[in-house]
Each structure stands twice: as C-alpha cells, then as structure tokens.
XYZ file of C-alpha atoms in Angstrom:
557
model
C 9.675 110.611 12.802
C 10.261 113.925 11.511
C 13.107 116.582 12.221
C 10.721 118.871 13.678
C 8.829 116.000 15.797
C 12.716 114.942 17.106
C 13.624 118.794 17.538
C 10.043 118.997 20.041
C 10.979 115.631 22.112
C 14.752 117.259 22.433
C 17.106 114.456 24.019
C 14.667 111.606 24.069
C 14.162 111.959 19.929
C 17.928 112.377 19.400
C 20.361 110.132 18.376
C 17.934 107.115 17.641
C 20.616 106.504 14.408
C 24.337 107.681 14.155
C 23.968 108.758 10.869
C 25.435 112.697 10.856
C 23.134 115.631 10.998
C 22.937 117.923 7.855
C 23.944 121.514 8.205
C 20.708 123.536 6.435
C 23.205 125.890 5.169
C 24.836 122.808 3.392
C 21.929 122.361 1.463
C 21.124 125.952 -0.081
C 20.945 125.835 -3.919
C 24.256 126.424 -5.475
C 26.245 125.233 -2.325
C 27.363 126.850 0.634
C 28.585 130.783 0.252
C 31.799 130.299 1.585
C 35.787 130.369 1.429
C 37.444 127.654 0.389
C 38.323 126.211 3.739
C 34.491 126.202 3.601
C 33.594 125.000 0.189
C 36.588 121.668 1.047
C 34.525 121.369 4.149
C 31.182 121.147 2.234
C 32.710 118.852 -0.500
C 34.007 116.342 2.254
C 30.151 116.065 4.142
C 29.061 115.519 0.711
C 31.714 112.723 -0.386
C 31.345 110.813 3.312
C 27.337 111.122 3.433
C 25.624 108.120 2.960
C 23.700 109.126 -0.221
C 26.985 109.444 -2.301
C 28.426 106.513 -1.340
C 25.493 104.378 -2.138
C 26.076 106.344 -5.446
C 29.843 105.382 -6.090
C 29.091 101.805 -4.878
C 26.211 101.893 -7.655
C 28.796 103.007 -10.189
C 31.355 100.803 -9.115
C 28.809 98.081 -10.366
C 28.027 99.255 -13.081
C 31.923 99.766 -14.416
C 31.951 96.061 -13.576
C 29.558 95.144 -16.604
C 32.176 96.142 -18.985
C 34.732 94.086 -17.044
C 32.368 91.029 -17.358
C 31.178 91.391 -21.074
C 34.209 92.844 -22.807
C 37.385 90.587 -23.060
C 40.065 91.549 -20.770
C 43.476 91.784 -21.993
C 44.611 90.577 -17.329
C 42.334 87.370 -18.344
C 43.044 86.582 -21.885
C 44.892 88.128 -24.681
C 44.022 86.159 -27.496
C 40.079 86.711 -27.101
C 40.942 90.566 -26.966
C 42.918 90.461 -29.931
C 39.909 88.314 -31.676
C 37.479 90.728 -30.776
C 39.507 93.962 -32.075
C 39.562 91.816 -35.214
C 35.499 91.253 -34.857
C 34.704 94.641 -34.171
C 36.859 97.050 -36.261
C 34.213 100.142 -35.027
C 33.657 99.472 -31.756
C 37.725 98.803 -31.025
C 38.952 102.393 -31.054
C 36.086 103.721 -28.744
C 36.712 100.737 -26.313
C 40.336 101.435 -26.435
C 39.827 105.033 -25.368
C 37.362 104.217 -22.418
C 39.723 101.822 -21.569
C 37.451 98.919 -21.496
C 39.921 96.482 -22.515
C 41.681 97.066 -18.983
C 38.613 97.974 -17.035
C 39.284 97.198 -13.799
C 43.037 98.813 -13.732
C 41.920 101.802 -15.936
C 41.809 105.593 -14.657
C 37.718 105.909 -14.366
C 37.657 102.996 -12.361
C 40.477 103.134 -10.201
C 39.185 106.932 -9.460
C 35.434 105.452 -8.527
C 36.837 102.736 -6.192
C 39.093 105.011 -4.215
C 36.159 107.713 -3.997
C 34.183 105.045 -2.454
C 37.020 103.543 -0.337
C 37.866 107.585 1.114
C 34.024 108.003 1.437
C 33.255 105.139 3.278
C 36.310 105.475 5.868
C 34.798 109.005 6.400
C 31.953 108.085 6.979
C 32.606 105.246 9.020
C 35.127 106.964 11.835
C 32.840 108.923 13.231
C 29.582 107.204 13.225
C 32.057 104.617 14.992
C 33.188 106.749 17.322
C 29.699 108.390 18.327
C 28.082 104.773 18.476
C 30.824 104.519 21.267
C 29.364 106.935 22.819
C 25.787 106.003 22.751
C 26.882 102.866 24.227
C 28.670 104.031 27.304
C 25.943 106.852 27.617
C 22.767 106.580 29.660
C 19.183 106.106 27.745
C 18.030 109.875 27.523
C 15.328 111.207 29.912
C 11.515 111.089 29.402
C 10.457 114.165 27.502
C 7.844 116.401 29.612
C 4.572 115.022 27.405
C 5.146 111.329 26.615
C 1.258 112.022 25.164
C 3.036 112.879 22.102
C 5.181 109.877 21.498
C 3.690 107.704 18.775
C 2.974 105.039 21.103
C 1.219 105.339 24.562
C -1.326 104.192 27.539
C -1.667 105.027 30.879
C -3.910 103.543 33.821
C -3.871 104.239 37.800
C -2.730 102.079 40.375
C -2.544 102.021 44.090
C 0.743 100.865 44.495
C 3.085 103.415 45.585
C 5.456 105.027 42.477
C 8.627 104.116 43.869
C 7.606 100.310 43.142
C 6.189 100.762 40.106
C 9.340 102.017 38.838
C 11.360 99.268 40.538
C 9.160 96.961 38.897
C 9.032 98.783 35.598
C 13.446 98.926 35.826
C 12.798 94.928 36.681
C 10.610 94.177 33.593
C 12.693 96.207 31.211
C 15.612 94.674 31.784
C 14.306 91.501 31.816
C 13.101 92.080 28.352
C 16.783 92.836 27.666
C 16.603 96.930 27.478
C 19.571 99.054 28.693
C 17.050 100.643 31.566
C 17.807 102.920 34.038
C 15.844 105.393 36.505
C 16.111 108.789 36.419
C 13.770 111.222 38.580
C 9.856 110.082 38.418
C 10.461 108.215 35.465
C 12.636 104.704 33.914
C 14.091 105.309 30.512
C 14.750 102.354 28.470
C 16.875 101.599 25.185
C 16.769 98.679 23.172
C 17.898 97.683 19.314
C 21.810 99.155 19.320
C 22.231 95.836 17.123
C 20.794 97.685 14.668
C 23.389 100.311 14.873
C 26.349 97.781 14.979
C 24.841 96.088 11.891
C 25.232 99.155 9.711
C 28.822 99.424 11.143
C 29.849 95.990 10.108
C 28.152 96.141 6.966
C 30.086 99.455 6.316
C 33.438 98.016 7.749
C 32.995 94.908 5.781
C 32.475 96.823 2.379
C 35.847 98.356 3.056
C 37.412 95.012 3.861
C 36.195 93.840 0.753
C 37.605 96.495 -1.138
C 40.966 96.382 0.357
C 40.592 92.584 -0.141
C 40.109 93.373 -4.054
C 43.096 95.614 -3.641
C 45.341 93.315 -2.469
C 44.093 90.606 -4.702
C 44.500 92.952 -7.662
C 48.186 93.968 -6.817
C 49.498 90.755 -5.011
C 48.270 88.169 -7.317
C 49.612 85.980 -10.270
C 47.720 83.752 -12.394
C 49.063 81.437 -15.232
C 47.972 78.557 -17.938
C 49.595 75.767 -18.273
C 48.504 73.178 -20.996
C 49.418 69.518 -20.152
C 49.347 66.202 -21.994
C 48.912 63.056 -20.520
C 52.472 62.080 -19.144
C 54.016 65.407 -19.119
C 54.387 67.545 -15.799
C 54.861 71.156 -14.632
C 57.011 73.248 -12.092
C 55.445 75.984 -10.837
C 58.774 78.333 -12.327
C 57.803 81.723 -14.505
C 59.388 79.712 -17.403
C 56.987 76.879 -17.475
C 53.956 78.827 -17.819
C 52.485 79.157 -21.418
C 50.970 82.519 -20.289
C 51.663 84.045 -16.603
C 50.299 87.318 -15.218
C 50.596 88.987 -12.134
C 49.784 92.107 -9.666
C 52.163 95.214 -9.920
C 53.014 94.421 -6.455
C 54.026 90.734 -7.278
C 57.290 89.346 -6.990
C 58.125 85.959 -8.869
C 60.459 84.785 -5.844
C 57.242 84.578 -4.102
C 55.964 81.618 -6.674
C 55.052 78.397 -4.297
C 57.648 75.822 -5.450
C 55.655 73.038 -6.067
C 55.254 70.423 -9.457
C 52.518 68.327 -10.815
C 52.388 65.546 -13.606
C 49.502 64.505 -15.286
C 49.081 61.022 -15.401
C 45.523 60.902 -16.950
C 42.285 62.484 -17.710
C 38.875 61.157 -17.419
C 35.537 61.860 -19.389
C 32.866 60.567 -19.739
C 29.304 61.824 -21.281
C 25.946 61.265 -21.545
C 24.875 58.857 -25.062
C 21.525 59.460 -25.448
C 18.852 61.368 -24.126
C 18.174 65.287 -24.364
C 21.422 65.786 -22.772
C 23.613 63.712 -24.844
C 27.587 64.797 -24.804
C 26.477 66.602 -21.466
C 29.874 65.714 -19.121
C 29.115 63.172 -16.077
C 33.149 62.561 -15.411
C 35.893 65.411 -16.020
C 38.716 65.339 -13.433
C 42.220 65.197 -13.881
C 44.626 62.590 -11.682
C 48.020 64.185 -11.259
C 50.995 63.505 -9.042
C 52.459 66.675 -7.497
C 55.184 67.319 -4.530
C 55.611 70.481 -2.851
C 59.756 71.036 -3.257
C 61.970 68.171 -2.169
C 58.923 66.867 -0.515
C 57.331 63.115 -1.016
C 54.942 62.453 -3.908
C 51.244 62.779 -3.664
C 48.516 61.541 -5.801
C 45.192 64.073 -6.036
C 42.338 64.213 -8.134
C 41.222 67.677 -9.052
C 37.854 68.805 -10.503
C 36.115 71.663 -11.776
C 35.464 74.043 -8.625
C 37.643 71.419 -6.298
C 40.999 72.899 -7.254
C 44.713 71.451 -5.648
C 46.069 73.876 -3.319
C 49.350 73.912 -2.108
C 50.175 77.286 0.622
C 47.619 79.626 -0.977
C 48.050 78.402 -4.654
C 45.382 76.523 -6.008
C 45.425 74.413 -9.320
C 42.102 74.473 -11.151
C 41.201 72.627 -14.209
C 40.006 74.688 -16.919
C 39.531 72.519 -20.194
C 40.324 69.147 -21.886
C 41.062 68.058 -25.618
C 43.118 65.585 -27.690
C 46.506 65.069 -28.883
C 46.338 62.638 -31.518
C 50.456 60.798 -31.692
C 51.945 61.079 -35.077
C 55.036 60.028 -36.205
C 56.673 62.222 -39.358
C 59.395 60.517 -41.301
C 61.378 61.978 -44.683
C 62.480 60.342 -48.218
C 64.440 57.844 -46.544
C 62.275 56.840 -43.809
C 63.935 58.527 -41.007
C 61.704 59.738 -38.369
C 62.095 63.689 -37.936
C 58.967 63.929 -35.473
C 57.468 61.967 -32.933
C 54.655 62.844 -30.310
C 51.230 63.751 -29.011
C 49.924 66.799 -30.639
C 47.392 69.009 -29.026
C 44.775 70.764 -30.656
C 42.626 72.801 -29.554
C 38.291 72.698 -29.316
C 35.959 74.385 -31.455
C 32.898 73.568 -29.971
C 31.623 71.634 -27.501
C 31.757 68.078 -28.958
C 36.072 68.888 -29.141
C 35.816 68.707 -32.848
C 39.722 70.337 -32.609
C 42.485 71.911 -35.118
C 45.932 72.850 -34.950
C 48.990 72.710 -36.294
C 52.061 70.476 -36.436
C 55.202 71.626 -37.428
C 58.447 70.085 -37.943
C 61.386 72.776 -37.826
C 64.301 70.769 -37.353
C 66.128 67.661 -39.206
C 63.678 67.404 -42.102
C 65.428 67.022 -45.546
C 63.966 66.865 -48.990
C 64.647 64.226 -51.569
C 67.479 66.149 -52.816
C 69.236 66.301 -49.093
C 68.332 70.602 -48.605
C 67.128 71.241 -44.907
C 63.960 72.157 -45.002
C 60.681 72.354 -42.704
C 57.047 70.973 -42.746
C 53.946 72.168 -41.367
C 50.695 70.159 -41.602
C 46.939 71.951 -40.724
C 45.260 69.570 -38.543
C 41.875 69.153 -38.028
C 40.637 65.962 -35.529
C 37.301 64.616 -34.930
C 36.903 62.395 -31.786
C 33.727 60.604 -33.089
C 33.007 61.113 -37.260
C 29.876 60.693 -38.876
C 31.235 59.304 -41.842
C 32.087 60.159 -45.297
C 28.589 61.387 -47.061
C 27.337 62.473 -43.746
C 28.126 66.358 -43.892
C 30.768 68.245 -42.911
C 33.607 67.050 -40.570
C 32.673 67.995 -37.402
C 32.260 65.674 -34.107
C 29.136 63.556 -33.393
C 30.081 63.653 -29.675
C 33.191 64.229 -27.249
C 34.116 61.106 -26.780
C 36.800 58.741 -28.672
C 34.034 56.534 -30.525
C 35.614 57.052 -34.131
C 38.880 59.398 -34.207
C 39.516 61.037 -37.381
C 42.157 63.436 -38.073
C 42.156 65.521 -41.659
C 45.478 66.603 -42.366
C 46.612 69.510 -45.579
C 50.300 69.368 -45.901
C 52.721 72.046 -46.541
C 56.910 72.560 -46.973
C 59.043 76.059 -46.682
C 59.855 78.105 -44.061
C 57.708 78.422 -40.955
C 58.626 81.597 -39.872
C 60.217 80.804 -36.828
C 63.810 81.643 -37.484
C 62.505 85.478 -37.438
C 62.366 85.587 -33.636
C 58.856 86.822 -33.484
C 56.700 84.908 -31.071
C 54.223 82.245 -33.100
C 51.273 80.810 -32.055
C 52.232 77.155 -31.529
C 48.311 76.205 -33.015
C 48.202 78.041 -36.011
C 50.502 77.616 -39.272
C 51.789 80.874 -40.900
C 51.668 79.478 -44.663
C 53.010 83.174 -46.123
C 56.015 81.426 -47.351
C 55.267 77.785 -47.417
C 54.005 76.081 -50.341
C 51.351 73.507 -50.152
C 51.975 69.670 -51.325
C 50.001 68.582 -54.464
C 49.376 64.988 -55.958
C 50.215 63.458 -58.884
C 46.697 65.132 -60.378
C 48.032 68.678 -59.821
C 45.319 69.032 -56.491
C 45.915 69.693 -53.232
C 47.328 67.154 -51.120
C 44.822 66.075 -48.377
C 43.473 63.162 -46.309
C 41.424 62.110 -43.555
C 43.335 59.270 -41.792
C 42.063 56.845 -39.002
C 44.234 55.619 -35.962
C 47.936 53.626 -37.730
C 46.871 55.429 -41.739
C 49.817 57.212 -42.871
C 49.720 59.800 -46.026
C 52.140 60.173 -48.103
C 53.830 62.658 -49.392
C 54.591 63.204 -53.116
C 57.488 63.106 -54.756
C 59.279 61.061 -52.129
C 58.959 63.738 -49.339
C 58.506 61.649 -46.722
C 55.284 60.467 -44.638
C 52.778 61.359 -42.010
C 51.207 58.481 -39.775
C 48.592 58.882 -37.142
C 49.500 56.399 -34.343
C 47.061 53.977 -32.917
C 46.819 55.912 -30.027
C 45.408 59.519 -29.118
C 46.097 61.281 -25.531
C 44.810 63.566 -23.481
C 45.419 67.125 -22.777
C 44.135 69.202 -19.667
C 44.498 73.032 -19.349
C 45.209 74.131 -15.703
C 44.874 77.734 -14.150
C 47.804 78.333 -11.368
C 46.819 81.235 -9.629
C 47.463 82.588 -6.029
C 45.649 85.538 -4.900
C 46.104 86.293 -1.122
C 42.628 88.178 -0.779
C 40.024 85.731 -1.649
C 39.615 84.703 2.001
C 39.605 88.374 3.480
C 36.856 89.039 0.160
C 34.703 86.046 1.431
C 34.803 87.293 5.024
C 33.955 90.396 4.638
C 31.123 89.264 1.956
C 29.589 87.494 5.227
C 29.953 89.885 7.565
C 28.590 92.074 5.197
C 25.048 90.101 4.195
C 25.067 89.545 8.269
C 25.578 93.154 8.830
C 22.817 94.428 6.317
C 20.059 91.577 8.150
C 21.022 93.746 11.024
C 20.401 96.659 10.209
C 17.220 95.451 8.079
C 15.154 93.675 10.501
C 16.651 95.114 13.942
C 14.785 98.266 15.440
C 16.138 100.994 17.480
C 13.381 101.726 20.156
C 12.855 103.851 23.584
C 10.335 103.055 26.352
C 9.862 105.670 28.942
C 7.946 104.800 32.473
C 6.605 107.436 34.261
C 4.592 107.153 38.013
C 3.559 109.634 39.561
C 1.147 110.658 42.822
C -2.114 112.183 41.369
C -3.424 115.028 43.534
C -6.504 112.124 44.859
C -3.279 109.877 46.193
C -3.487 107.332 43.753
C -0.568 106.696 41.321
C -0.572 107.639 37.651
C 1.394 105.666 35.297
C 2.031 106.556 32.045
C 4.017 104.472 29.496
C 5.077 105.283 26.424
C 7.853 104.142 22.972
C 9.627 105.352 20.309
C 11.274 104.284 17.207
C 14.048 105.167 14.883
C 10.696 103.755 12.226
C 7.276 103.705 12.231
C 6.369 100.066 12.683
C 3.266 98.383 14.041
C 5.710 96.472 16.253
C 6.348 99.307 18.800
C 3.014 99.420 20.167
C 2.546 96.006 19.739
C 5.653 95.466 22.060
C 4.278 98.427 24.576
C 1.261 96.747 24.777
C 3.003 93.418 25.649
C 5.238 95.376 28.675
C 2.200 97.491 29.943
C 0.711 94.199 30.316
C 3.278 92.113 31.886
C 4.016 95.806 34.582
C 0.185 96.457 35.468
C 0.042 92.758 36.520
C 2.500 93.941 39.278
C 0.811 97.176 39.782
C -2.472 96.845 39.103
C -4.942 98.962 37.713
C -7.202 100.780 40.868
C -10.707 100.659 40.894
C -12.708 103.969 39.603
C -13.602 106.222 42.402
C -17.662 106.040 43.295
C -19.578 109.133 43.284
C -21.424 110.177 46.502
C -24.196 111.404 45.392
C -24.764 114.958 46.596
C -27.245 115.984 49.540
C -31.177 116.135 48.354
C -30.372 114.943 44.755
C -33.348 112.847 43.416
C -32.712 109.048 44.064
C-alpha cells in the first residue's frame, strides 16, 4: 500500500507497522537546511532508521572475513608471526588496517558500536509505540471500504444490530482483537508480526552485548600434556594464556586434570584410510580440594567445570629417550613431544639437554639434537621420511646431533620445539660427515669421540593439546541467536491485517453489509481469508432474496 493510498484511508491505513515515518524535508538532496540542533537531529533519524542499520550489520560481516582468513595475533601468535614471514608485502598494509587484531581494532570497534547505538534507537521507540498499538482500539472503518484492496458486500434481512453481534462473534473467534464502533466492527489481527521484528531487533543487541562481554570477560589458554603428566588451572601452568581487558586472573576456576591416556584409532584401508574413528582423551580432574573424577573428553564434547570448559584440540607423540655422556651417566631422561606436520603426525622437534652434560674432557657443556619421528615408515629406499599413516605401526625417529651453547642462558624466551644452532656446532663421524641416524624403538647412536649417547626407548607416549577457556557470553550469544531466527520467522511469515464490518439499513429496509481487509502487504491471502469470514458471517445472516419487479400497468405480457 502506498503513502498516498494510507494518507486517503486516514486512521484505518495508519500504523499497520511501527516502523517511524520519514520527515520529506529529511530527504531533500544535500540534507536538511538547518542549524545544527537540526542537522544532529537529521544525523540521529538517519543512524536509528532501519536502512542503515541493515548497512552496519552488513559491514560488521564483512570486517569478520578478515578476522576468519587472516591469523589473529588473540588466537595464535606463532601463525601470525609465520605469515609476516610468508608475506613480506602484504604484512605492512595488514598491519596498518589492523587486520592482525581485527576484531579489537579501531574500524571495527567503531562499526559495532554504530550498530549497537543504532539499533537501541531504533528499538525504544518502535517498543514503546507497539505498546501503544496494543492497549489501543483497532481504528475505525474508513467512509468507502470500496477502496480497500479487498471487498464484497451482499443484503440480508436480518436486522444490523445482529449482524454486527455476529460479525464481533466470528472475529473473535477467528482470534482478531474486534471491537464495535458506530455502524461498523473493526478488527485487528497479526501484532505477532510486530513483536517478531522486536525480538529479532532485541536479540541482535543481546548478541552483541553477549560478544561484548565475551570479548572483555574471557580467557583462553593451551596447555600441551603428555601421557602421565597433569595441569592446574593457575596462569603459570599455561604454555600460552590470553584474556579479556576486563579479566581478572583471581577469577581462574581452580580446578586440575591429569592425563592418563589418549586413544586413536584410524581407518587402514579404503578411500578414507588414516581418516580418525577414535580420538578422545581420558583424564582425571578434581575441582579444588574436591574428590577425583574420571571423564572422557572429545572433540566438540569438552569437560566443564563452573563455566570453564576443557576442549581437546590435537594429539602427537613423544618418543622416551634417554641421553647419557662419556662415562655413561644419564643427563636426560623423558618423553619428548614433537609436534605434527601433516596429517599422518609425521612430527619434529627438538631435544635439548642444558644442564649436567660434560664432555670427555670434564667442561660443562650442552646438547641439542633435531628430531624428526615417523609413527609408521615406509622403509629405507621408499622415498622420503615422512609417515605412511598416524598410527604406531613402525616408529622411526631421525635424529642430527649438535654440542655448544643453546642460547638459553640469554634470558630471551625460546621456542621449546625448535633448536637455535647459531652457536652450536654439529657432531661429525669418523669420515668427516655429519653425524645422523634413523633409530627404531631401544637403538641408541653414538656420539663421536666419546661424547656420550642417545637411545630411543622401547616405548613412545602420547601427547594431547587442550584449550582452557571460559567465556561467560556464549550462552547469552546462543539465546539471543534463537530468539533471533524465531523472531525473523515472525516477522517473515506473520501478516498484519484489518477487517472492517459494516451493516447498515438500505433506504428499501433491507440490510446492507459490506465487508472489507487490509494488509501491511499485498498477499493473495487477505482476500482469501475475507472470503473465508464473509462466508462463515452470511451463513448467520443470510443473503435476501432479489426484489421482483411488478410489472407496470398495460405493459405488454
């Protein structure tokens, strides 16, 4: 229905929708020619009108893709810093748009609090007007209901008082706010529709204040565990920990796990060979002094203790090995992990002895060995040294051995996987070549020139790496994400409609009904529905028969 149409039918065409009314003057190219108390007030209809935010919540999404394809130094470090080193021309132009730190940087912190400011303005008073509506009366029939986009009409003999008793009956029957007024019964119907694009507008806000929260209130951490070794949920223990602005480390759930094993198990043959069938993690964990409790955690079915949930990220191996010097004496002792290169957990690393290592000659002094492990090799002649499949079928680990310092005693932080060799020298054999060798589970390589050994245990654990985050507005995001898609169906498939009944005494006696709809949309369902009520109220006031002419005096039979 057009503005002019809804200007003719006065009351009856107004306020079919809450949406606010645009001021003409508002519209002139250029903007309104006004002071500045009027330019502000043209500025705010334009931020809180629905066009605009649809806009901002449009750009919002589209800031996101950044967020999603770019590595983000709040979810990972290590990939941003591999990606700078990637992309040496595309780093300083991310860098300045801030796409490194997308969803905390200026251009989309100043889109989501446009939105958020639009959509309370625009929200408040729609709100308060749909109030309104609902404690209001339907409007009166307009003067010509011939115009309405829907109508019929038929005469009946029973009197108009009862018709409209029996068209208030119907109506309301059928569920429309009805109510007589004068010759005629106005009816309302459809103010779900309304209330759906309320709650889908509320619920857009409660998701963004949800994201807020989330964002400023939250801490996440990685914690990398080895079969038999446990965590406390303490800023120390984390290998990496991040957290909201807002976020205070006394607030840290005080809870522990231990990881007493991992389990996986994949697919041997078939297209989908090495595809995972088991992953899952058993642990042990106790919430403070509490008893001990054994859980089972799995990709998407985390362990949640008060709000902080435990999810289980990845899984590799730490092949044992046992380093011992000149004389025998072991130095080093333990599970190493190393981390996956692809998805058959062909793995390197780096192990690195820093304390009680002496050379042949008695000097302190520190190893480091480059570690590369293969849980299932091909075999020697079969290509390069890369896993077959993820599963322990043949364990291999290749080992390069070097001696000097490690860096460590510089107090810069190291990367516990990777071996700075800038002053370490590598170990060579008796041939003058580098010292190197694959070893299977209880081989040991030697070192030259009496420097010890290296043995590879016959055993090789398990590692799993474990997300601890806690992030109080995931439940108020999921919420409002339903009420949202519920909202939206609303306000889809719901239509606003009036039905006016009008009955009247013709000038012969006989009644004249007239019935007629209108709707906030065109739709072939209003006059279907008329149709349907005209039909159920002429069955209680039926239609009179048509008068018969008297033929006049001396007319030709």
């Amino acid at each position: 229905m057009s503005k002019t149409e809804e200007r003719d039918l006065g009351d009856a065409g107004a306020q079919l929708s809450t949406a606010p009314t645009e001021n003409p003057a508002d519209q002139a190219i250029g903007g309104p020619t006004l002071s500045v108390v009027g330019w502000v007030r043209w500025f705010w209809r334009q931020l809180t009108s629905m066009r605009v935010a649809l806009i901002l919540l449009f750009m919002l999404s589209l800031g996101a893709i950044p967020g999603s394809l770019v590595p983000q130094n709040s979810v990972d470090e290590l990939k941003v810093q591999a990606f700078k080193k990637q992309h040496d021309l595309l780093t300083p132009v991310y860098e300045k748009l801030q796409f490194f730190d997308v969803y905390s940087s200026v251009w989309f912190s100043a889109i989501y609090i446009l939105l958020f400011v639009s959509l309370i303005g625009c929200i408040v008073p729609r709100s308060w007007q749909f109030v309104g509506q609902l404690r209001s009366r339907p409007p009166g029939a307009p003067k010509r209901l011939t115009r309405l986009p829907a109508y019929t009409t038929w005469r009946t003999e029973t009197d108009p008082e009862q018709v409209r008793e029996a068209a208030l009956a119907v109506l309301k029957k059928r569920r429309f706010r009805a109510d007589a007024a004068g010759d005629a019964v106005a009816a309302e119907k459809g103010y779900l529709r309304e209330a759906g694009n309320l709650v889908f507008h509320v619920s857009l806000i409660v998701m963004l204040v949800a994201f807020a929260t989330g964002t400023l209130f939250k801490s996440e951490g990685g914690k990398l565990i080895v079969e038999g070794d446990g965590f406390s949920n303490t800023l120390i223990q984390y290998d990496d920990f991040k957290s909201g602005s807002l976020f205070d480390t006394d607030e840290l759930v005080p809870f522990s796990f231990s990881l007493d094993s991992f389990t996986g198990t994949y697919a041997k043959d078939g297209p989908q060979r090495g595809t995972p069938r088991t992953y899952e993690a058993a642990v042990t964990w106790s919430k403070g002094d509490g008893p001990a409790r054994k859980s089972v955690i799995e990709v998407n079915k985390p362990l949640e203790v008060d709000g902080t949930k435990v999810y289980l990220l990845s899984h590799g191996y730490a092949p044992v090995v046992t380093v011992r010097d000149g004389k025998g004496k072991v130095v080093s002792s333990g599970a190493v992990p190393l981390l996956p290169i692809d998805s058959n957990v062909t793995s390197t690393g780096a192990i690195k002895v820093m304390d009680g290592y002496r050379d042949k000659n008695g000097k302190k002094d520190q190893l480091g060995f480059q570690a590369f492990f293969v849980p299932t090799f091909a075999g020697a002649g079969h290509g390069d040294m890369f896993s077959q499949f993820p599963g322990l079928e043949y364990p291999v680990l290749a080992l390069t051995g070097y001696h000097g310092s490690l860096g460590v005693d510089a107090g810069l932080p190291q990367n516990v996987y990777q071996l700075d060799t800038r002053k370490m020298e590598q170990f060579k054999d008796a041939d003058g070549e580098i010292l190197k060798q694959r070893l299977r589970p209880g081989e040991t390589m030697k070192l030259p020139d009496g420097a010890g050994s290296i043995t590879f245990e016959n055993e090789v654990k398990e590692w799993a790496s474990f997300q601890i985050s806690q992030q109080p507005g995931n439940g108020w995001a999921l919420a409002g994400a339903i009420a949202a898609i519920t909202g939206l169906i609303g306000s889809l498939f719901i239509q606003r409609r009036r039905v006016w009944v009008r009955a009247v005494r013709g000038a012969d006696g006989v009644t004249v009904v007239e019935m007629a709809g209108l709707g906030r949309a065109e739709s072939a369902k209003l006059p279907e529905e008329l149709a349907e009520l005209a039909v159920t109220l002429n069955a209680q006031a039926p239609t009179a028969p048509e008068p018969v002419e008297v033929p006049a005096e001396g007319a030709e039979k």
